[in-house]
């Protein structure tokens, strides 16, 4: 049985600390890896000091988390709105003409409500429940391609005004 006091690191996993500034007889003597002269060669400046430049801890905003600049936002329409829709061909253009979605943005169909007739629905995205409900009612689901490639262009003042 292996006891905790028998455990030791694998061979080569642990290296001794490099002792610098212990004479010119070995590596790390004289200037001890600090170069020659200057403020950093002395012992008065901490490792995080940036020479008077605003330090990293002060440059970074004091906020929790971050805002994803590549977030894709959709305008949503639910099944209960599609149930009241006139006609059986539904696309982002017909939804905008009917005033069911905003005039800009990608359209996503969500699954709130019931659908009792077959519709041919085209949109940029569907929730799982919405696509199941549309096909269960005898309709078809057509996912339109996004107007950008892999991801949308970055949004936000810090990323666009460069």
Tab-separated table of C-alpha atoms in Angstrom:
chain	number	residue	atom	x	y	z
A	1	UNK	CA	0.000	0.000	0.000
A	2	UNK	CA	1.254	3.488	-0.869
A	3	UNK	CA	1.310	5.948	2.021
A	4	UNK	CA	1.175	9.713	1.618
A	5	UNK	CA	4.681	10.101	3.034
A	6	UNK	CA	6.007	7.857	0.238
A	7	UNK	CA	4.725	10.146	-2.547
A	8	UNK	CA	7.265	12.216	-4.475
A	9	UNK	CA	7.242	14.037	-7.815
A	10	UNK	CA	8.126	12.179	-11.012
A	11	UNK	CA	11.816	12.281	-11.990
A	12	UNK	CA	12.596	15.581	-13.691
A	13	UNK	CA	9.329	17.231	-12.643
A	14	UNK	CA	10.896	19.266	-9.821
A	15	UNK	CA	13.928	21.505	-10.339
A	16	UNK	CA	15.854	23.379	-7.683
A	17	UNK	CA	15.412	27.120	-7.427
A	18	UNK	CA	17.968	29.150	-9.387
A	19	UNK	CA	20.180	30.925	-6.841
A	20	UNK	CA	21.482	34.112	-8.460
A	21	UNK	CA	23.879	36.730	-7.177
A	22	UNK	CA	26.161	34.276	-5.372
A	23	UNK	CA	29.503	35.194	-6.929
A	24	UNK	CA	31.152	35.009	-10.316
A	25	UNK	CA	32.046	31.329	-9.987
A	26	UNK	CA	28.856	30.118	-11.668
A	27	UNK	CA	25.906	31.141	-13.823
A	28	UNK	CA	23.874	34.031	-12.439
A	29	UNK	CA	26.683	35.939	-10.795
A	30	UNK	CA	27.556	39.654	-10.930
A	31	UNK	CA	24.359	41.299	-12.244
A	32	UNK	CA	22.193	38.246	-11.464
A	33	UNK	CA	20.155	38.411	-14.676
A	34	UNK	CA	19.088	42.041	-14.139
A	35	UNK	CA	21.150	43.595	-16.928
A	36	UNK	CA	23.405	46.513	-16.094
A	37	UNK	CA	22.440	49.639	-14.154
A	38	UNK	CA	19.088	51.377	-14.364
A	39	UNK	CA	16.174	51.436	-11.939
A	40	UNK	CA	15.280	47.808	-12.547
A	41	UNK	CA	18.791	46.678	-11.663
A	42	UNK	CA	18.388	48.138	-8.168
A	43	UNK	CA	16.187	46.694	-5.465
A	44	UNK	CA	13.752	49.578	-5.179
A	45	UNK	CA	11.198	48.802	-7.920
A	46	UNK	CA	8.563	46.026	-7.626
A	47	UNK	CA	8.104	43.566	-10.530
A	48	UNK	CA	4.686	44.976	-11.459
A	49	UNK	CA	5.901	48.588	-11.733
A	50	UNK	CA	5.394	49.938	-15.271
A	51	UNK	CA	7.627	52.992	-15.113
A	52	UNK	CA	4.887	55.460	-14.214
A	53	UNK	CA	2.520	54.282	-16.955
A	54	UNK	CA	-0.988	53.666	-15.640
A	55	UNK	CA	-0.760	50.144	-14.191
A	56	UNK	CA	-2.679	47.239	-15.668
A	57	UNK	CA	-4.864	46.918	-12.571
A	58	UNK	CA	-6.000	50.534	-13.017
A	59	UNK	CA	-6.355	50.396	-16.812
A	60	UNK	CA	-8.771	47.452	-16.732
A	61	UNK	CA	-12.322	48.559	-15.866
A	62	UNK	CA	-13.688	47.554	-12.489
A	63	UNK	CA	-16.582	45.519	-13.831
A	64	UNK	CA	-17.552	41.898	-13.453
A	65	UNK	CA	-17.632	39.860	-16.632
A	66	UNK	CA	-17.495	41.285	-20.128
A	67	UNK	CA	-19.748	42.113	-23.053
A	68	UNK	CA	-19.304	39.742	-25.970
A	69	UNK	CA	-18.582	41.906	-29.056
A	70	UNK	CA	-19.566	39.040	-31.392
A	71	UNK	CA	-23.036	38.425	-29.901
A	72	UNK	CA	-25.739	37.726	-32.505
A	73	UNK	CA	-29.045	39.343	-31.555
A	74	UNK	CA	-32.294	38.203	-33.129
A	75	UNK	CA	-35.711	39.793	-33.442
A	76	UNK	CA	-38.110	37.126	-32.257
A	77	UNK	CA	-41.560	36.035	-33.346
A	78	UNK	CA	-43.564	33.353	-31.554
A	79	UNK	CA	-45.904	30.682	-32.890
A	80	UNK	CA	-48.989	32.467	-31.536
A	81	UNK	CA	-48.126	35.432	-33.788
A	82	UNK	CA	-47.661	33.074	-36.758
A	83	UNK	CA	-51.062	31.487	-36.053
A	84	UNK	CA	-52.760	34.854	-36.687
A	85	UNK	CA	-50.598	35.516	-39.781
A	86	UNK	CA	-52.464	35.762	-43.108
A	87	UNK	CA	-51.194	33.434	-45.850
A	88	UNK	CA	-49.125	30.269	-45.663
A	89	UNK	CA	-45.714	31.590	-46.795
A	90	UNK	CA	-43.794	33.189	-43.897
A	91	UNK	CA	-40.461	34.946	-44.437
A	92	UNK	CA	-38.651	37.851	-42.725
A	93	UNK	CA	-39.914	40.221	-45.432
A	94	UNK	CA	-43.567	39.197	-45.038
A	95	UNK	CA	-43.248	39.421	-41.236
A	96	UNK	CA	-41.826	42.930	-41.523
A	97	UNK	CA	-44.591	43.938	-43.933
A	98	UNK	CA	-47.173	42.687	-41.434
A	99	UNK	CA	-45.427	44.590	-38.613
A	100	UNK	CA	-44.719	41.457	-36.561
A	101	UNK	CA	-40.954	41.994	-36.330
A	102	UNK	CA	-38.679	45.027	-36.329
A	103	UNK	CA	-37.392	46.196	-39.695
A	104	UNK	CA	-33.725	45.395	-38.899
A	105	UNK	CA	-32.042	42.265	-37.612
A	106	UNK	CA	-32.122	38.520	-38.022
A	107	UNK	CA	-35.417	36.717	-37.372
A	108	UNK	CA	-35.752	33.836	-34.926
A	109	UNK	CA	-38.953	31.825	-34.429
A	110	UNK	CA	-39.714	30.782	-30.847
A	111	UNK	CA	-42.159	28.150	-29.660
A	112	UNK	CA	-44.694	29.988	-27.477
A	113	UNK	CA	-48.287	29.242	-28.487
A	114	UNK	CA	-50.022	26.690	-30.710
A	115	UNK	CA	-49.977	26.265	-34.483
A	116	UNK	CA	-52.939	24.485	-36.104
A	117	UNK	CA	-52.251	24.942	-39.835
A	118	UNK	CA	-49.407	24.152	-42.219
A	119	UNK	CA	-47.021	27.052	-42.879
A	120	UNK	CA	-43.868	27.320	-44.952
A	121	UNK	CA	-41.634	29.286	-42.570
A	122	UNK	CA	-38.282	30.799	-43.537
A	123	UNK	CA	-36.157	32.471	-40.844
A	124	UNK	CA	-32.558	32.797	-39.736
A	125	UNK	CA	-33.017	30.612	-36.635
A	126	UNK	CA	-35.605	28.410	-34.935
A	127	UNK	CA	-35.925	27.106	-31.425
A	128	UNK	CA	-36.224	23.345	-31.137
A	129	UNK	CA	-39.835	23.508	-29.919
A	130	UNK	CA	-40.816	25.911	-32.715
A	131	UNK	CA	-39.394	23.721	-35.485
A	132	UNK	CA	-41.076	20.635	-33.979
A	133	UNK	CA	-44.434	22.420	-33.749
A	134	UNK	CA	-44.247	23.713	-37.341
A	135	UNK	CA	-43.398	20.284	-38.780
A	136	UNK	CA	-46.026	18.604	-36.550
A	137	UNK	CA	-48.655	20.939	-38.016
A	138	UNK	CA	-47.613	19.810	-41.517
A	139	UNK	CA	-45.489	22.818	-42.383
A	140	UNK	CA	-41.861	23.161	-43.467
A	141	UNK	CA	-38.895	24.894	-41.813
A	142	UNK	CA	-36.302	26.702	-43.950
A	143	UNK	CA	-33.201	28.092	-42.200
A	144	UNK	CA	-31.877	31.135	-44.059
A	145	UNK	CA	-28.101	31.732	-44.218
A	146	UNK	CA	-26.654	34.449	-41.979
A	147	UNK	CA	-25.434	37.593	-43.773
A	148	UNK	CA	-21.939	37.145	-42.265
A	149	UNK	CA	-19.448	34.270	-42.385
A	150	UNK	CA	-18.290	32.476	-39.254
A	151	UNK	CA	-19.097	35.300	-36.846
A	152	UNK	CA	-20.437	38.853	-37.115
A	153	UNK	CA	-18.122	41.873	-37.118
A	154	UNK	CA	-17.122	43.087	-33.662
A	155	UNK	CA	-19.360	45.765	-32.154
A	156	UNK	CA	-18.478	48.267	-29.456
A	157	UNK	CA	-16.652	51.570	-29.262
A	158	UNK	CA	-13.351	50.017	-28.173
A	159	UNK	CA	-13.330	47.742	-31.223
A	160	UNK	CA	-14.696	49.939	-33.998
A	161	UNK	CA	-13.089	53.380	-33.466
A	162	UNK	CA	-9.514	52.352	-34.224
